[in-house]
mmCIF file of C-alpha atoms in Angstrom:
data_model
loop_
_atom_site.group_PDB
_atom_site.id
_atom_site.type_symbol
_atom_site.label_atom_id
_atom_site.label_comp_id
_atom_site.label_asym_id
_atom_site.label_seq_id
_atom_site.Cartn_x
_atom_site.Cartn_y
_atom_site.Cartn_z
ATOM 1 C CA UNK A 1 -63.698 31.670 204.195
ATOM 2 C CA UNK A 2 -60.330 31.985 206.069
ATOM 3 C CA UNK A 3 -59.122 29.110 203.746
ATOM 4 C CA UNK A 4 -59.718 31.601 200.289
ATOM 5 C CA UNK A 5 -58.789 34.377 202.856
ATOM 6 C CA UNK A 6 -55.017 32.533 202.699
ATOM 7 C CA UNK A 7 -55.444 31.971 199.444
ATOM 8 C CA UNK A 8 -55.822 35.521 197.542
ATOM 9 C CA UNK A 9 -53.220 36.329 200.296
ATOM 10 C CA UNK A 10 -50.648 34.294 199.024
ATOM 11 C CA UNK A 11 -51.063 34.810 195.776
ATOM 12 C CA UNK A 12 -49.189 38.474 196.193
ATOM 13 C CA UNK A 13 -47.842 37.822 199.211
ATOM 14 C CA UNK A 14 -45.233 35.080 200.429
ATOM 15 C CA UNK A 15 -46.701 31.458 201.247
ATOM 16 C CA UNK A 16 -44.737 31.552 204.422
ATOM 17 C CA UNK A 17 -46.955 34.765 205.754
ATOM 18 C CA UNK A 18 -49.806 34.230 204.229
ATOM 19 C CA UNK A 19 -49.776 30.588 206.223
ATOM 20 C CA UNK A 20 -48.946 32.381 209.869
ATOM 21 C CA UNK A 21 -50.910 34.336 209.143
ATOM 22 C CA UNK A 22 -54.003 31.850 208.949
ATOM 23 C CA UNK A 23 -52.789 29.841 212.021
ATOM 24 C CA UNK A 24 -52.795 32.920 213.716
ATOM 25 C CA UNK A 25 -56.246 33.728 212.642
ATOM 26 C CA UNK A 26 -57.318 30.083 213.314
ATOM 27 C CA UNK A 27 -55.567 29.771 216.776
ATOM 28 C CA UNK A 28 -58.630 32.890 218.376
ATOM 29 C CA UNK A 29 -61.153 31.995 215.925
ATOM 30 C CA UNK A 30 -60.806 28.010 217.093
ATOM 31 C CA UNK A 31 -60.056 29.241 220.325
ATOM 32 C CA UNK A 32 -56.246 27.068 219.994
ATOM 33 C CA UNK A 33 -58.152 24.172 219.191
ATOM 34 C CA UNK A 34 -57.077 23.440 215.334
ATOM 35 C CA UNK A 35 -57.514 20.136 213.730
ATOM 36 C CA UNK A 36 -54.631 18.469 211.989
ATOM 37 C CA UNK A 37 -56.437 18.448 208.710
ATOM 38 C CA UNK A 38 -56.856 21.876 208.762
ATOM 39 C CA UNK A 39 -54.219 23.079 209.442
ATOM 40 C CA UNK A 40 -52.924 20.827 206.536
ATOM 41 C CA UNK A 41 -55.703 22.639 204.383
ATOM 42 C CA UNK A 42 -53.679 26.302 205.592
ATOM 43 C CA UNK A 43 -50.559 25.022 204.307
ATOM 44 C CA UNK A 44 -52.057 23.752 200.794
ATOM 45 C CA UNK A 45 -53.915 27.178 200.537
ATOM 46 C CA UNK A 46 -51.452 29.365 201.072
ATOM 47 C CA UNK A 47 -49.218 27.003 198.538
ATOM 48 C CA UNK A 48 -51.743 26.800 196.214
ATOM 49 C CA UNK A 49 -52.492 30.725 195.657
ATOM 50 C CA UNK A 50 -49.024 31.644 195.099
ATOM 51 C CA UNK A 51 -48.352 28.605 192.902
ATOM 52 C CA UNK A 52 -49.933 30.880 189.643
ATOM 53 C CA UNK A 53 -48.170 34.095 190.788
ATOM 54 C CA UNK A 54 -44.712 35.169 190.379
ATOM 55 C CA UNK A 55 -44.722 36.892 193.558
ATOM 56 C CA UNK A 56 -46.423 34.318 195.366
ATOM 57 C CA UNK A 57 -43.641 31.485 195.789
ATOM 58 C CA UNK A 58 -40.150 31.028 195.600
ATOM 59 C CA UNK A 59 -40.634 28.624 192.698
ATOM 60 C CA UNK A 60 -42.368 30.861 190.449
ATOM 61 C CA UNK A 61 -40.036 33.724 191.402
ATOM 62 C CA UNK A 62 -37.298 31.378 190.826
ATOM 63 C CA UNK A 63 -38.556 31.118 186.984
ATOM 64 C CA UNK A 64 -39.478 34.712 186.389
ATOM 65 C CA UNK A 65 -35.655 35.323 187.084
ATOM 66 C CA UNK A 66 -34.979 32.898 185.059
ATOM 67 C CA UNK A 67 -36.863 33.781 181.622
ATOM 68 C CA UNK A 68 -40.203 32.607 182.552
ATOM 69 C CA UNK A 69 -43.012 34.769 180.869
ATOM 70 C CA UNK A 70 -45.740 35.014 184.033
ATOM 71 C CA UNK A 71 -48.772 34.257 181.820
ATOM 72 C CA UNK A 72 -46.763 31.085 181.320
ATOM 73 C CA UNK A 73 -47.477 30.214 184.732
ATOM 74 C CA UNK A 74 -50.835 31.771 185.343
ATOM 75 C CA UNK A 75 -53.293 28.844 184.086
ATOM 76 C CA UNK A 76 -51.568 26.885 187.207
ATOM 77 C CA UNK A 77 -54.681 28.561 188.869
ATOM 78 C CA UNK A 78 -56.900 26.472 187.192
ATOM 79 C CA UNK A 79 -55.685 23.645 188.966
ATOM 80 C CA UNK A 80 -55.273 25.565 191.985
ATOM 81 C CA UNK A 81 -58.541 26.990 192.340
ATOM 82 C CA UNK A 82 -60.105 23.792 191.557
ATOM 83 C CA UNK A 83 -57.874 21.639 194.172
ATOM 84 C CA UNK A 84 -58.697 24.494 196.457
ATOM 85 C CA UNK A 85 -62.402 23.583 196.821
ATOM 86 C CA UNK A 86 -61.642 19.717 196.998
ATOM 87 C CA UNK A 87 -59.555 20.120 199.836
ATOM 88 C CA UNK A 88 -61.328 23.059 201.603
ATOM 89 C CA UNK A 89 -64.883 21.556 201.773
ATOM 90 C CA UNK A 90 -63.525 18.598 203.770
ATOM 91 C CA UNK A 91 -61.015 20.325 206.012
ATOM 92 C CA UNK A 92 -63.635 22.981 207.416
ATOM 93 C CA UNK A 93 -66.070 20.060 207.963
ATOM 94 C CA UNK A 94 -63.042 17.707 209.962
ATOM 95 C CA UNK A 95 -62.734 21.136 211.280
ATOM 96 C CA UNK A 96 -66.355 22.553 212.931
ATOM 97 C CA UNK A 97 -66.396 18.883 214.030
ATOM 98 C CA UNK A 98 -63.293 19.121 216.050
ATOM 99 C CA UNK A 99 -63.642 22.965 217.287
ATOM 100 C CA UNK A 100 -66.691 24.728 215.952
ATOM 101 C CA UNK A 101 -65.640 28.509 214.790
ATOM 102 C CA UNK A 102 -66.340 30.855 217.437
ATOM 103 C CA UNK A 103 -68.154 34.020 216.406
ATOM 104 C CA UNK A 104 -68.877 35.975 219.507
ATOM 105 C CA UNK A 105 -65.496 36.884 221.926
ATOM 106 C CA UNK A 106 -64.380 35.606 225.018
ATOM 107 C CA UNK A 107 -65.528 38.514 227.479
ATOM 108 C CA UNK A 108 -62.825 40.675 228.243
ATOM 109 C CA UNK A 109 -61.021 40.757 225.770
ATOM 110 C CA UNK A 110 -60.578 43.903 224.031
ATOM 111 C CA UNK A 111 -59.143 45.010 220.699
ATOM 112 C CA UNK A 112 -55.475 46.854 220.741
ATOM 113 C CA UNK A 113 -55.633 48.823 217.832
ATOM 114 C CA UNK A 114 -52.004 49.679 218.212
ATOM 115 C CA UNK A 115 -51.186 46.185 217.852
ATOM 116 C CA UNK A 116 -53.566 45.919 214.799
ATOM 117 C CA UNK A 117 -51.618 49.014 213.105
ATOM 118 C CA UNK A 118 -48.367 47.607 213.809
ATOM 119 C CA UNK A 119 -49.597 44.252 211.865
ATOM 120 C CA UNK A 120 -50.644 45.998 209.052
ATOM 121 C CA UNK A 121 -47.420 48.289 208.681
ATOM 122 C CA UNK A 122 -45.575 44.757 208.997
ATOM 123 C CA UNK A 123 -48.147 43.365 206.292
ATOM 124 C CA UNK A 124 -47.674 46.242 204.264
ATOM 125 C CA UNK A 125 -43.660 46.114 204.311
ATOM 126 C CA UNK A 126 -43.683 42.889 203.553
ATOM 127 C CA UNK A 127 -46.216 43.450 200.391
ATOM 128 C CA UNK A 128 -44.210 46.712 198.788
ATOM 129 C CA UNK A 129 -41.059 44.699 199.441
ATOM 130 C CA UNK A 130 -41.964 41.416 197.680
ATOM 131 C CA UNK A 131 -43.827 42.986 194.740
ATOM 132 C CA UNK A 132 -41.050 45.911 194.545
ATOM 133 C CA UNK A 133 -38.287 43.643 194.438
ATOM 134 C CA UNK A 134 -39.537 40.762 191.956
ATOM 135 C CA UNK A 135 -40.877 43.430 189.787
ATOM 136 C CA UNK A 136 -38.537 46.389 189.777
ATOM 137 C CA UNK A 137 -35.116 44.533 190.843
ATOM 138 C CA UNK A 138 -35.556 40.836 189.993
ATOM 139 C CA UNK A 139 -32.148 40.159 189.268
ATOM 140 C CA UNK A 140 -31.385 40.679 193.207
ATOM 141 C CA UNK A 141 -34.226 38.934 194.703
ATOM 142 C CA UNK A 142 -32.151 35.671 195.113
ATOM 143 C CA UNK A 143 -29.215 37.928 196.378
ATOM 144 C CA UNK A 144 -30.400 39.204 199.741
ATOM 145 C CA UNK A 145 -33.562 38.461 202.091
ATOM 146 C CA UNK A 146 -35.611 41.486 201.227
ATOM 147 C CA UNK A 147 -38.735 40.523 202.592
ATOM 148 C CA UNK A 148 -37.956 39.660 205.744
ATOM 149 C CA UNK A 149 -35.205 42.745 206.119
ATOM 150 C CA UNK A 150 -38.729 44.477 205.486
ATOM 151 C CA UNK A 151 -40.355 42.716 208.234
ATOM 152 C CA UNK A 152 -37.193 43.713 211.008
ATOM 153 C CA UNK A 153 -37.309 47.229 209.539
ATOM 154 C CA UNK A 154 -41.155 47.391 210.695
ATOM 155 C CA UNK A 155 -40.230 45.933 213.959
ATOM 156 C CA UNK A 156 -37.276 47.971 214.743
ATOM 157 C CA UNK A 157 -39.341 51.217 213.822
ATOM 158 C CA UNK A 158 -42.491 50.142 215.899
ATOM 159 C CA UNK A 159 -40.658 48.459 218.640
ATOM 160 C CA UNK A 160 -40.744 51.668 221.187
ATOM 161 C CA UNK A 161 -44.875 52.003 220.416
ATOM 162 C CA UNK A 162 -45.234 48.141 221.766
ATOM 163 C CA UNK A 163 -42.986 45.739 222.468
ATOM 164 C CA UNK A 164 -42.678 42.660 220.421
ATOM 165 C CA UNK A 165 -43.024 39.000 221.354
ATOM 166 C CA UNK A 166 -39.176 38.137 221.773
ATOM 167 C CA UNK A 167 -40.330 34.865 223.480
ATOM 168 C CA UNK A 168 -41.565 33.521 220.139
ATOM 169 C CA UNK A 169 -38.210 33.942 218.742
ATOM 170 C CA UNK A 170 -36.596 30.072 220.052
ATOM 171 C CA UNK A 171 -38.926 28.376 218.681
ATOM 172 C CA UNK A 172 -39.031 30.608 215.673
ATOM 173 C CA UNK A 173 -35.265 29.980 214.782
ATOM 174 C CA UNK A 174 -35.348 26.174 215.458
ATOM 175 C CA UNK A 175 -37.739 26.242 212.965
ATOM 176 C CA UNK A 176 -35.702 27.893 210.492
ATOM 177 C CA UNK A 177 -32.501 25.795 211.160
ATOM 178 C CA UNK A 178 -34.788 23.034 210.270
ATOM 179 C CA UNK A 179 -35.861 23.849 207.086
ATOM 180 C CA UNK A 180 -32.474 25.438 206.310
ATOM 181 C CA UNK A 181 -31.334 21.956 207.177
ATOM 182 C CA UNK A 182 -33.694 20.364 204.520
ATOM 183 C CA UNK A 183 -32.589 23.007 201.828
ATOM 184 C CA UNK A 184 -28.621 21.824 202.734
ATOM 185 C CA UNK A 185 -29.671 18.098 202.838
ATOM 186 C CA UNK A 186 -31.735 18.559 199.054
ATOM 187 C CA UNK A 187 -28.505 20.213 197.844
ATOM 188 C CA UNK A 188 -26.399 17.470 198.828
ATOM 189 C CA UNK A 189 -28.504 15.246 196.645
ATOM 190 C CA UNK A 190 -26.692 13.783 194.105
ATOM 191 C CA UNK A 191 -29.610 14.507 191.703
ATOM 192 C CA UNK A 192 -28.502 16.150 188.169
ATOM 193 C CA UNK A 193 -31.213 15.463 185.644
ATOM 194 C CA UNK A 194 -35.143 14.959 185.925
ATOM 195 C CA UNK A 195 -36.907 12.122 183.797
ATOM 196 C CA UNK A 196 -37.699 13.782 180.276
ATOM 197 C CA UNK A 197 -40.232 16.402 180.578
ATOM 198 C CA UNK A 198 -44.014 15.335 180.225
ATOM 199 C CA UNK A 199 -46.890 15.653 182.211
ATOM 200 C CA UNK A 200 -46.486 12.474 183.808
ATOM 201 C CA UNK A 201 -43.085 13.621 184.802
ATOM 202 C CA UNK A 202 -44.900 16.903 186.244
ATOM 203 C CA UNK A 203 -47.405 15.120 188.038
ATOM 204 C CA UNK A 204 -44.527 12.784 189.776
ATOM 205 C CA UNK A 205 -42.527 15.990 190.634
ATOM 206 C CA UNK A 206 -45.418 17.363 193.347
ATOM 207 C CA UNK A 207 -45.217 13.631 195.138
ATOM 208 C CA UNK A 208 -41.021 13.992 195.363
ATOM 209 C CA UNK A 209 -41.449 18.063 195.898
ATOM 210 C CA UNK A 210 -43.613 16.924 199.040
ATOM 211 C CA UNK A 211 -40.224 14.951 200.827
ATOM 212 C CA UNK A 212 -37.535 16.977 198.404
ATOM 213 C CA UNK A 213 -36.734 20.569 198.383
ATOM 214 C CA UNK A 214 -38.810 22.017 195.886
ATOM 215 C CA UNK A 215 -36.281 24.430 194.717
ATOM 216 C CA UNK A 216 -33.394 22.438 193.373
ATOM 217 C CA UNK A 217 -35.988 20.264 191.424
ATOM 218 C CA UNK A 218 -37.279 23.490 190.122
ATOM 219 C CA UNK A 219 -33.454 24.441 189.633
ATOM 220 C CA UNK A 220 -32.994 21.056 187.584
ATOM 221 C CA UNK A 221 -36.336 21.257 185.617
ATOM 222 C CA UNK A 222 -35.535 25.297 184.179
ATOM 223 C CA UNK A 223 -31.976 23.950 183.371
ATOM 224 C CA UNK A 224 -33.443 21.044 181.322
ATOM 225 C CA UNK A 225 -35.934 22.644 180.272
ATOM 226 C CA UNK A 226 -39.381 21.265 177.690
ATOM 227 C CA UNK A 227 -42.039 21.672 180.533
ATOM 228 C CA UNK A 228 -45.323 23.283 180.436
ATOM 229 C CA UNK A 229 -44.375 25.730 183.060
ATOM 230 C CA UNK A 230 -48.018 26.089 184.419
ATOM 231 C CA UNK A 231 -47.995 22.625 185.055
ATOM 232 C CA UNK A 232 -44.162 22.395 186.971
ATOM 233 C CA UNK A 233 -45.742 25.470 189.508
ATOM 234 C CA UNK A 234 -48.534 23.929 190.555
ATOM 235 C CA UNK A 235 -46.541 20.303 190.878
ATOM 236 C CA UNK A 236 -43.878 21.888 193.095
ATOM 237 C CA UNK A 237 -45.790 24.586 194.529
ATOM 238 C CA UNK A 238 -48.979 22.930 196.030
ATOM 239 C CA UNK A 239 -47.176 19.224 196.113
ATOM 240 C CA UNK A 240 -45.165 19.881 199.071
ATOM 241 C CA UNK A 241 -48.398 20.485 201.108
ATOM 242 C CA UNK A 242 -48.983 16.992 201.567
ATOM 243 C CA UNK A 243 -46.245 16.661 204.277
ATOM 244 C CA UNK A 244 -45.726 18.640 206.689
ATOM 245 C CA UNK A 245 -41.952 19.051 205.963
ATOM 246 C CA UNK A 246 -42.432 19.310 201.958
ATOM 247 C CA UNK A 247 -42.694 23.126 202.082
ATOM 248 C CA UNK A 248 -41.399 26.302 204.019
ATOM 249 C CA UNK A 249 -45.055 27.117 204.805
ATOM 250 C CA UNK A 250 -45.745 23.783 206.317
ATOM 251 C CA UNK A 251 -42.339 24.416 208.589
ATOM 252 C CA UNK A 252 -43.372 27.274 209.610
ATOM 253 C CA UNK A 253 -46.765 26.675 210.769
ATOM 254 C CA UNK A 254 -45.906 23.720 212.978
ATOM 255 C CA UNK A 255 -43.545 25.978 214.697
ATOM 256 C CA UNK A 256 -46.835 27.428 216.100
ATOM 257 C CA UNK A 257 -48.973 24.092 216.358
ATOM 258 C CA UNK A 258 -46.243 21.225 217.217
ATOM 259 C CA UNK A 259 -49.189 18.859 216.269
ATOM 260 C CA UNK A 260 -48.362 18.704 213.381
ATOM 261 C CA UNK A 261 -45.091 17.315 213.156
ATOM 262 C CA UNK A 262 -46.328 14.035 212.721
ATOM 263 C CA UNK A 263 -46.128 12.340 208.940
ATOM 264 C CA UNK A 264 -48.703 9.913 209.944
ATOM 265 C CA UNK A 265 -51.421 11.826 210.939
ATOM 266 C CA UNK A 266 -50.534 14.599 208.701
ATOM 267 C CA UNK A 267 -50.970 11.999 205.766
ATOM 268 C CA UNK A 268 -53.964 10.641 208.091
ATOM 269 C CA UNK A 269 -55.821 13.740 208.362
ATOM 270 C CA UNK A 270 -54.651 15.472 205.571
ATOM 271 C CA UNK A 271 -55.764 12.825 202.858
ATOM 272 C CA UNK A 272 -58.060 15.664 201.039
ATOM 273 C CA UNK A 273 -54.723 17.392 200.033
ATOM 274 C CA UNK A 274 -53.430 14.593 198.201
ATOM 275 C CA UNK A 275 -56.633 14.206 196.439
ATOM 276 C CA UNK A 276 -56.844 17.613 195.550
ATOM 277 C CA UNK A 277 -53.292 18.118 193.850
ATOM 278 C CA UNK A 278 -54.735 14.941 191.876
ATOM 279 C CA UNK A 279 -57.958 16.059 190.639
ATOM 280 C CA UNK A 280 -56.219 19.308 190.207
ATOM 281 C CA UNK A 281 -53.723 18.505 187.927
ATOM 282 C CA UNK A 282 -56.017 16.150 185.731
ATOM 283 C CA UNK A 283 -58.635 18.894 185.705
ATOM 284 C CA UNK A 284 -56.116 21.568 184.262
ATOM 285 C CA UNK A 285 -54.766 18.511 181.820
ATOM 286 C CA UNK A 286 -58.511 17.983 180.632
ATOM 287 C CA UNK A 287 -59.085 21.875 180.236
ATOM 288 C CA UNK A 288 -55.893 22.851 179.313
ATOM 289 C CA UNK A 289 -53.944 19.933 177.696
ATOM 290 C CA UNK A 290 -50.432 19.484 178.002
ATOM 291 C CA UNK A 291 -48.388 21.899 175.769
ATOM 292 C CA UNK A 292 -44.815 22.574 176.533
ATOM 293 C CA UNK A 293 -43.151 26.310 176.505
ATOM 294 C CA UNK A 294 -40.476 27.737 173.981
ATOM 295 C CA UNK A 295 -37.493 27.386 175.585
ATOM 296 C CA UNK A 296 -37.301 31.152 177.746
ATOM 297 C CA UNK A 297 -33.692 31.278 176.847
ATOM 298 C CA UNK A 298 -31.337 32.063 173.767
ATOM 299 C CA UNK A 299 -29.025 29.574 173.221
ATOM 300 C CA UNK A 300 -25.274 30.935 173.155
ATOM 301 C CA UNK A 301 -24.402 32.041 170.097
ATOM 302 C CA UNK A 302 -22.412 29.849 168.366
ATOM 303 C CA UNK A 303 -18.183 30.922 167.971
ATOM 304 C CA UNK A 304 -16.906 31.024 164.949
ATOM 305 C CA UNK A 305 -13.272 31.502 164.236
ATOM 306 C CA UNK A 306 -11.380 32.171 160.671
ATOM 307 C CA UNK A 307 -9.530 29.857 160.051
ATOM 308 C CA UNK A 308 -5.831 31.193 158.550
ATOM 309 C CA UNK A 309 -4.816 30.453 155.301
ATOM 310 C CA UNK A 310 -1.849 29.040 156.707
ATOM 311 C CA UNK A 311 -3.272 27.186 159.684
ATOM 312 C CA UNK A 312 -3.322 23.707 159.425
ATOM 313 C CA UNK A 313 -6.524 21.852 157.789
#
């Protein structure tokens, strides 16, 4: 449940949120005891519901700007939704083995329903600003960090009612030089043209998109254009799941469980992710078949000059 819970949430909502906000769910739910495979599963959900939404991931955003028609990147929730129950049924299994879900509170604890309010104004901000922006203003989105200057704005405003958690912030900002880092080490890639587009070329994009940024590959793939863009969303949206590293959401949540900055056992536990973007794509390939977009841009018009009588031939 918390698993499709992440998922619808991402889907209008960004990955990065809707996946802190799952670990924090899981963390008094699990009682701080979460499983490395699930919390892989919390970074593939929250991946894979925004991976058919143009709100829901900076890739898809990225190709709205761009031209992209958004029903042209809907049927990636076919593959989604289907790589969502592959992965899910194991991961909440590995998962009520390892820390059985906890319905019934600790004794003494009570609920502050200040707090609560102050999450959901901060939920809320975040919401109006991502949908506002990508639907009223997408020309700007890539300009300026609206989302998250929605997300101080909440803070600053609530900050006298309670106080907020400045301790979190260290670890918090080491975790964002990091995956700046990755972003300026993917840039630095002397990569300037993909393989021709196909669907095996898609399917090979979610294993790189899982140790390369997945924005300049979706960068390169718009500029060359010929894909099925349904099939490039899901590939770089939900591919970077299967590390722990291959996506901001993944980053983010092992800020709060340092577990999981381990490749090995993220791969080890994890496996079910893997599997799913598999049986995800193939699924969407069987129902869907491959079938590659118009290109979402006018070419430039050609310059013509008249030539002078006089001018030489």
């Amino acid at each position: 449940v918390l698993l499709f819970m992440i998922f619808v949430l991402s889907s209008f909502l960004d990955n990065i949120a809707a996946a802190l906000i799952g670990g924090t769910i899981a963390r008094t739910v699990f009682r701080g005891k979460v499983h490395i495979g699930y919390l892989a599963a919390i970074v593939a959900a929250s991946n894979a519901g925004g991976s058919g939404s143009v709100v829901g991931d900076t890739t898809t955003t990225m190709m709205w700007i761009d031209g992209v028609d958004p029903l042209d990147v809907l049927e990636a929730f076919v593959a989604a939704g289907a790589a969502m129950f592959v992965f899910g049924i194991p991961a909440a299994l590995q998962q009520q083995r390892y820390s059985p879900i906890s319905a019934d509170p600790a004794p003494g604890i009570r609920v502050d329903w200040p707090r609560v309010a102050i999450v959901a104004l901060i939920l809320i901000a975040a919401i109006i600003a991502n949908v506002l922006v990508n639907v009223k203003y997408a020309e700007l989105s890539d300009r300026f960090p609206f989302i998250g200057a929605a997300v101080w704005v909440a803070l600053a405003v609530t900050a006298p009612w309670r106080r907020p958690q400045w301790s979190l912030l260290p670890s918090a900002f080491r975790g964002s030089i990091f995956l700046l880092s990755l972003i300026l080490c993917a840039s630095l890639m002397p990569v300037e043209k993909l393989p021709a587009a196909a669907w095996p070329t898609a399917l090979g994009l979610g294993f790189v998109s899982a140790v390369f940024d997945n924005i300049p590959l979706t960068a390169l793939a718009l500029k060359q254009g010929g894909y099925d863009w349904g099939y490039l969303a899901y590939a770089v949206g939900f591919g970077g799941s299967m590390i722990w590293f291959g996506s901001s959401a993944g980053v983010a949540l092992c800020s709060m469980y340092p577990q999981g900055r381990s490749v090995g056992l993220w791969l080890k536990h994890g496996w079910h992710v893997a599997l799913a973007y598999v049986i995800g794509f193939f699924l969407m390939y069987a129902i869907i078949g491959w079938h590659p977009n118009a290109p979402h841009k006018a070419p430039p018009a050609a310059q013509t000059q008249e030539r002078s009588p006089y001018s030489p031939s």
